[in-house]
mmCIF file of the N, C-alpha and C atoms, coordinates in Angstrom:
data_MODEL
# 
_entry.id   MODEL 
# 
loop_
_atom_site.group_PDB 
_atom_site.id 
_atom_site.type_symbol 
_atom_site.label_atom_id 
_atom_site.label_alt_id 
_atom_site.label_comp_id 
_atom_site.label_asym_id 
_atom_site.label_entity_id 
_atom_site.label_seq_id 
_atom_site.pdbx_PDB_ins_code 
_atom_site.Cartn_x 
_atom_site.Cartn_y 
_atom_site.Cartn_z 
_atom_site.occupancy 
_atom_site.B_iso_or_equiv 
_atom_site.pdbx_formal_charge 
_atom_site.auth_seq_id 
_atom_site.auth_comp_id 
_atom_site.auth_asym_id 
_atom_site.auth_atom_id 
_atom_site.pdbx_PDB_model_num 
ATOM 1   N N  . ALA A 1 1  ? 16.596 -31.245 4.277   1.00 0.00 ? 1  ALA A N  1 
ATOM 2   C CA . ALA A 1 1  ? 16.751 -29.812 4.098   1.00 0.00 ? 1  ALA A CA 1 
ATOM 3   C C  . ALA A 1 1  ? 15.467 -29.234 3.500   1.00 0.00 ? 1  ALA A C  1 
ATOM 4   N N  . LYS A 1 2  ? 15.121 -28.038 3.941   1.00 0.00 ? 2  LYS A N  1 
ATOM 5   C CA . LYS A 1 2  ? 13.939 -27.325 3.409   1.00 0.00 ? 2  LYS A CA 1 
ATOM 6   C C  . LYS A 1 2  ? 14.420 -26.046 2.723   1.00 0.00 ? 2  LYS A C  1 
ATOM 7   N N  . PRO A 1 3  ? 14.691 -26.134 1.420   1.00 0.00 ? 3  PRO A N  1 
ATOM 8   C CA . PRO A 1 3  ? 15.179 -24.934 0.728   1.00 0.00 ? 3  PRO A CA 1 
ATOM 9   C C  . PRO A 1 3  ? 14.106 -23.843 0.683   1.00 0.00 ? 3  PRO A C  1 
ATOM 10  N N  . VAL A 1 4  ? 14.554 -22.600 0.779   1.00 0.00 ? 4  VAL A N  1 
ATOM 11  C CA . VAL A 1 4  ? 13.661 -21.445 0.748   1.00 0.00 ? 4  VAL A CA 1 
ATOM 12  C C  . VAL A 1 4  ? 14.183 -20.466 -0.303  1.00 0.00 ? 4  VAL A C  1 
ATOM 13  N N  . LEU A 1 5  ? 13.287 -20.007 -1.171  1.00 0.00 ? 5  LEU A N  1 
ATOM 14  C CA . LEU A 1 5  ? 13.653 -19.025 -2.171  1.00 0.00 ? 5  LEU A CA 1 
ATOM 15  C C  . LEU A 1 5  ? 13.639 -17.645 -1.546  1.00 0.00 ? 5  LEU A C  1 
ATOM 16  N N  . LEU A 1 6  ? 14.778 -16.974 -1.547  1.00 0.00 ? 6  LEU A N  1 
ATOM 17  C CA . LEU A 1 6  ? 14.870 -15.627 -1.004  1.00 0.00 ? 6  LEU A CA 1 
ATOM 18  C C  . LEU A 1 6  ? 14.932 -14.635 -2.149  1.00 0.00 ? 6  LEU A C  1 
ATOM 19  N N  . GLU A 1 7  ? 14.063 -13.644 -2.120  1.00 0.00 ? 7  GLU A N  1 
ATOM 20  C CA . GLU A 1 7  ? 14.042 -12.625 -3.165  1.00 0.00 ? 7  GLU A CA 1 
ATOM 21  C C  . GLU A 1 7  ? 14.436 -11.299 -2.548  1.00 0.00 ? 7  GLU A C  1 
ATOM 22  N N  . PRO A 1 8  ? 15.138 -10.458 -3.297  1.00 0.00 ? 8  PRO A N  1 
ATOM 23  C CA . PRO A 1 8  ? 15.523 -9.148  -2.758  1.00 0.00 ? 8  PRO A CA 1 
ATOM 24  C C  . PRO A 1 8  ? 14.291 -8.269  -2.516  1.00 0.00 ? 8  PRO A C  1 
ATOM 25  N N  . ILE A 1 9  ? 14.341 -7.497  -1.459  1.00 0.00 ? 9  ILE A N  1 
ATOM 26  C CA . ILE A 1 9  ? 13.261 -6.567  -1.141  1.00 0.00 ? 9  ILE A CA 1 
ATOM 27  C C  . ILE A 1 9  ? 13.841 -5.156  -1.139  1.00 0.00 ? 9  ILE A C  1 
ATOM 28  N N  . HIS A 1 10 ? 13.198 -4.264  -1.893  1.00 0.00 ? 10 HIS A N  1 
ATOM 29  C CA . HIS A 1 10 ? 13.633 -2.866  -1.963  1.00 0.00 ? 10 HIS A CA 1 
ATOM 30  C C  . HIS A 1 10 ? 12.418 -1.975  -1.771  1.00 0.00 ? 10 HIS A C  1 
ATOM 31  N N  . GLU A 1 11 ? 12.622 -0.842  -1.157  1.00 0.00 ? 11 GLU A N  1 
ATOM 32  C CA . GLU A 1 11 ? 11.561 0.156   -1.057  1.00 0.00 ? 11 GLU A CA 1 
ATOM 33  C C  . GLU A 1 11 ? 11.903 1.256   -2.055  1.00 0.00 ? 11 GLU A C  1 
ATOM 34  N N  . VAL A 1 12 ? 10.990 1.545   -2.945  1.00 0.00 ? 12 VAL A N  1 
ATOM 35  C CA . VAL A 1 12 ? 11.229 2.572   -3.963  1.00 0.00 ? 12 VAL A CA 1 
ATOM 36  C C  . VAL A 1 12 ? 10.056 3.538   -4.002  1.00 0.00 ? 12 VAL A C  1 
ATOM 37  N N  . THR A 1 13 ? 10.328 4.735   -4.471  1.00 0.00 ? 13 THR A N  1 
ATOM 38  C CA . THR A 1 13 ? 9.304  5.735   -4.730  1.00 0.00 ? 13 THR A CA 1 
ATOM 39  C C  . THR A 1 13 ? 9.321  6.025   -6.222  1.00 0.00 ? 13 THR A C  1 
ATOM 40  N N  . VAL A 1 14 ? 8.177  5.891   -6.846  1.00 0.00 ? 14 VAL A N  1 
ATOM 41  C CA . VAL A 1 14 ? 8.067  6.085   -8.299  1.00 0.00 ? 14 VAL A CA 1 
ATOM 42  C C  . VAL A 1 14 ? 7.188  7.304   -8.535  1.00 0.00 ? 14 VAL A C  1 
ATOM 43  N N  . THR A 1 15 ? 7.676  8.264   -9.309  1.00 0.00 ? 15 THR A N  1 
ATOM 44  C CA . THR A 1 15 ? 6.911  9.458   -9.653  1.00 0.00 ? 15 THR A CA 1 
ATOM 45  C C  . THR A 1 15 ? 6.693  9.461   -11.152 1.00 0.00 ? 15 THR A C  1 
ATOM 46  N N  . ILE A 1 16 ? 5.430  9.378   -11.560 1.00 0.00 ? 16 ILE A N  1 
ATOM 47  C CA . ILE A 1 16 ? 5.095  9.288   -12.978 1.00 0.00 ? 16 ILE A CA 1 
ATOM 48  C C  . ILE A 1 16 ? 3.840  10.115  -13.270 1.00 0.00 ? 16 ILE A C  1 
ATOM 49  N N  . PRO A 1 17 ? 3.659  10.514  -14.526 1.00 0.00 ? 17 PRO A N  1 
ATOM 50  C CA . PRO A 1 17 ? 2.391  11.159  -14.891 1.00 0.00 ? 17 PRO A CA 1 
ATOM 51  C C  . PRO A 1 17 ? 1.247  10.149  -14.833 1.00 0.00 ? 17 PRO A C  1 
ATOM 52  N N  . ASP A 1 18 ? 0.036  10.639  -14.544 1.00 0.00 ? 18 ASP A N  1 
ATOM 53  C CA . ASP A 1 18 ? -1.145 9.765   -14.462 1.00 0.00 ? 18 ASP A CA 1 
ATOM 54  C C  . ASP A 1 18 ? -1.350 8.962   -15.735 1.00 0.00 ? 18 ASP A C  1 
ATOM 55  N N  . LEU A 1 19 ? -0.930 9.506   -16.865 1.00 0.00 ? 19 LEU A N  1 
ATOM 56  C CA . LEU A 1 19 ? -1.101 8.841   -18.151 1.00 0.00 ? 19 LEU A CA 1 
ATOM 57  C C  . LEU A 1 19 ? -0.464 7.456   -18.177 1.00 0.00 ? 19 LEU A C  1 
ATOM 58  N N  . PHE A 1 20 ? 0.639  7.276   -17.451 1.00 0.00 ? 20 PHE A N  1 
ATOM 59  C CA . PHE A 1 20 ? 1.381  6.022   -17.484 1.00 0.00 ? 20 PHE A CA 1 
ATOM 60  C C  . PHE A 1 20 ? 1.091  5.109   -16.290 1.00 0.00 ? 20 PHE A C  1 
ATOM 61  N N  . MET A 1 21 ? 0.146  5.478   -15.457 1.00 0.00 ? 21 MET A N  1 
ATOM 62  C CA . MET A 1 21 ? -0.120 4.732   -14.233 1.00 0.00 ? 21 MET A CA 1 
ATOM 63  C C  . MET A 1 21 ? -0.457 3.265   -14.524 1.00 0.00 ? 21 MET A C  1 
ATOM 64  N N  . GLY A 1 22 ? -1.322 3.005   -15.490 1.00 0.00 ? 22 GLY A N  1 
ATOM 65  C CA . GLY A 1 22 ? -1.702 1.628   -15.800 1.00 0.00 ? 22 GLY A CA 1 
ATOM 66  C C  . GLY A 1 22 ? -0.540 0.785   -16.267 1.00 0.00 ? 22 GLY A C  1 
ATOM 67  N N  . ASP A 1 23 ? 0.290  1.346   -17.145 1.00 0.00 ? 23 ASP A N  1 
ATOM 68  C CA . ASP A 1 23 ? 1.453  0.612   -17.661 1.00 0.00 ? 23 ASP A CA 1 
ATOM 69  C C  . ASP A 1 23 ? 2.453  0.295   -16.550 1.00 0.00 ? 23 ASP A C  1 
ATOM 70  N N  . VAL A 1 24 ? 2.715  1.277   -15.705 1.00 0.00 ? 24 VAL A N  1 
ATOM 71  C CA . VAL A 1 24 ? 3.686  1.068   -14.626 1.00 0.00 ? 24 VAL A CA 1 
ATOM 72  C C  . VAL A 1 24 ? 3.156  0.077   -13.599 1.00 0.00 ? 24 VAL A C  1 
ATOM 73  N N  . MET A 1 25 ? 1.883  0.184   -13.248 1.00 0.00 ? 25 MET A N  1 
ATOM 74  C CA . MET A 1 25 ? 1.300  -0.764  -12.297 1.00 0.00 ? 25 MET A CA 1 
ATOM 75  C C  . MET A 1 25 ? 1.330  -2.182  -12.858 1.00 0.00 ? 25 MET A C  1 
ATOM 76  N N  . GLY A 1 26 ? 1.025  -2.325  -14.151 1.00 0.00 ? 26 GLY A N  1 
ATOM 77  C CA . GLY A 1 26 ? 1.096  -3.639  -14.783 1.00 0.00 ? 26 GLY A CA 1 
ATOM 78  C C  . GLY A 1 26 ? 2.494  -4.215  -14.751 1.00 0.00 ? 26 GLY A C  1 
ATOM 79  N N  . ASP A 1 27 ? 3.475  -3.374  -15.043 1.00 0.00 ? 27 ASP A N  1 
ATOM 80  C CA . ASP A 1 27 ? 4.868  -3.831  -15.033 1.00 0.00 ? 27 ASP A CA 1 
ATOM 81  C C  . ASP A 1 27 ? 5.298  -4.246  -13.629 1.00 0.00 ? 27 ASP A C  1 
ATOM 82  N N  . LEU A 1 28 ? 4.949  -3.448  -12.642 1.00 0.00 ? 28 LEU A N  1 
ATOM 83  C CA . LEU A 1 28 ? 5.306  -3.796  -11.264 1.00 0.00 ? 28 LEU A CA 1 
ATOM 84  C C  . LEU A 1 28 ? 4.636  -5.084  -10.819 1.00 0.00 ? 28 LEU A C  1 
ATOM 85  N N  . ASN A 1 29 ? 3.395  -5.290  -11.209 1.00 0.00 ? 29 ASN A N  1 
ATOM 86  C CA . ASN A 1 29 ? 2.696  -6.518  -10.833 1.00 0.00 ? 29 ASN A CA 1 
ATOM 87  C C  . ASN A 1 29 ? 3.322  -7.747  -11.474 1.00 0.00 ? 29 ASN A C  1 
ATOM 88  N N  . THR A 1 30 ? 3.812  -7.636  -12.707 1.00 0.00 ? 30 THR A N  1 
ATOM 89  C CA . THR A 1 30 ? 4.463  -8.785  -13.331 1.00 0.00 ? 30 THR A CA 1 
ATOM 90  C C  . THR A 1 30 ? 5.776  -9.125  -12.620 1.00 0.00 ? 30 THR A C  1 
ATOM 91  N N  . ARG A 1 31 ? 6.335  -8.133  -11.924 1.00 0.00 ? 31 ARG A N  1 
ATOM 92  C CA . ARG A 1 31 ? 7.573  -8.353  -11.168 1.00 0.00 ? 31 ARG A CA 1 
ATOM 93  C C  . ARG A 1 31 ? 7.289  -8.720  -9.707  1.00 0.00 ? 31 ARG A C  1 
ATOM 94  N N  . ARG A 1 32 ? 6.040  -9.060  -9.417  1.00 0.00 ? 32 ARG A N  1 
ATOM 95  C CA . ARG A 1 32 ? 5.602  -9.470  -8.078  1.00 0.00 ? 32 ARG A CA 1 
ATOM 96  C C  . ARG A 1 32 ? 5.822  -8.387  -7.045  1.00 0.00 ? 32 ARG A C  1 
ATOM 97  N N  . ALA A 1 33 ? 5.635  -7.142  -7.455  1.00 0.00 ? 33 ALA A N  1 
ATOM 98  C CA . ALA A 1 33 ? 5.797  -6.026  -6.528  1.00 0.00 ? 33 ALA A CA 1 
ATOM 99  C C  . ALA A 1 33 ? 4.624  -5.962  -5.572  1.00 0.00 ? 33 ALA A C  1 
ATOM 100 N N  . ARG A 1 34 ? 4.878  -5.466  -4.407  1.00 0.00 ? 34 ARG A N  1 
ATOM 101 C CA . ARG A 1 34 ? 3.828  -5.240  -3.415  1.00 0.00 ? 34 ARG A CA 1 
ATOM 102 C C  . ARG A 1 34 ? 3.664  -3.729  -3.266  1.00 0.00 ? 34 ARG A C  1 
ATOM 103 N N  . ILE A 1 35 ? 2.538  -3.213  -3.737  1.00 0.00 ? 35 ILE A N  1 
ATOM 104 C CA . ILE A 1 35 ? 2.267  -1.777  -3.707  1.00 0.00 ? 35 ILE A CA 1 
ATOM 105 C C  . ILE A 1 35 ? 1.719  -1.422  -2.327  1.00 0.00 ? 35 ILE A C  1 
ATOM 106 N N  . LEU A 1 36 ? 2.411  -0.545  -1.616  1.00 0.00 ? 36 LEU A N  1 
ATOM 107 C CA . LEU A 1 36 ? 1.987  -0.196  -0.277  1.00 0.00 ? 36 LEU A CA 1 
ATOM 108 C C  . LEU A 1 36 ? 1.109  1.046   -0.251  1.00 0.00 ? 36 LEU A C  1 
ATOM 109 N N  . GLY A 1 37 ? 1.163  1.859   -1.292  1.00 0.00 ? 37 GLY A N  1 
ATOM 110 C CA . GLY A 1 37 ? 0.325  3.058   -1.294  1.00 0.00 ? 37 GLY A CA 1 
ATOM 111 C C  . GLY A 1 37 ? 0.537  3.862   -2.559  1.00 0.00 ? 37 GLY A C  1 
ATOM 112 N N  . MET A 1 38 ? -0.434 4.729   -2.833  1.00 0.00 ? 38 MET A N  1 
ATOM 113 C CA . MET A 1 38 ? -0.334 5.635   -3.978  1.00 0.00 ? 38 MET A CA 1 
ATOM 114 C C  . MET A 1 38 ? -0.931 6.966   -3.551  1.00 0.00 ? 38 MET A C  1 
ATOM 115 N N  . GLU A 1 39 ? -0.383 8.045   -4.080  1.00 0.00 ? 39 GLU A N  1 
ATOM 116 C CA . GLU A 1 39 ? -0.968 9.350   -3.826  1.00 0.00 ? 39 GLU A CA 1 
ATOM 117 C C  . GLU A 1 39 ? -0.745 10.242  -5.024  1.00 0.00 ? 39 GLU A C  1 
ATOM 118 N N  . SER A 1 40 ? -1.690 11.130  -5.245  1.00 0.00 ? 40 SER A N  1 
ATOM 119 C CA . SER A 1 40 ? -1.600 12.074  -6.342  1.00 0.00 ? 40 SER A CA 1 
ATOM 120 C C  . SER A 1 40 ? -1.113 13.402  -5.786  1.00 0.00 ? 40 SER A C  1 
ATOM 121 N N  . VAL A 1 41 ? -0.119 13.984  -6.444  1.00 0.00 ? 41 VAL A N  1 
ATOM 122 C CA . VAL A 1 41 ? 0.442  15.251  -5.965  1.00 0.00 ? 41 VAL A CA 1 
ATOM 123 C C  . VAL A 1 41 ? 0.246  16.368  -6.976  1.00 0.00 ? 41 VAL A C  1 
ATOM 124 N N  . GLY A 1 42 ? -0.639 16.181  -7.936  1.00 0.00 ? 42 GLY A N  1 
ATOM 125 C CA . GLY A 1 42 ? -0.880 17.207  -8.950  1.00 0.00 ? 42 GLY A CA 1 
ATOM 126 C C  . GLY A 1 42 ? -0.364 16.756  -10.299 1.00 0.00 ? 42 GLY A C  1 
ATOM 127 N N  . ALA A 1 43 ? -0.513 17.631  -11.265 1.00 0.00 ? 43 ALA A N  1 
ATOM 128 C CA . ALA A 1 43 ? -0.105 17.296  -12.636 1.00 0.00 ? 43 ALA A CA 1 
ATOM 129 C C  . ALA A 1 43 ? 1.414  17.335  -12.760 1.00 0.00 ? 43 ALA A C  1 
ATOM 130 N N  . LEU A 1 44 ? 1.947  16.382  -13.518 1.00 0.00 ? 44 LEU A N  1 
ATOM 131 C CA . LEU A 1 44 ? 3.390  16.381  -13.809 1.00 0.00 ? 44 LEU A CA 1 
ATOM 132 C C  . LEU A 1 44 ? 3.616  16.837  -15.219 1.00 0.00 ? 44 LEU A C  1 
# 
């Protein structure tokens, strides 16, 4: 048998102020997140 680890995959949209971008990106990276894109939509 060849066991395979299956992890849940979710697509989420996160809206945060620029001030917290580093903290949120760090947290997502520790959770093995795959960031597909980022865009700035103005000040929050």
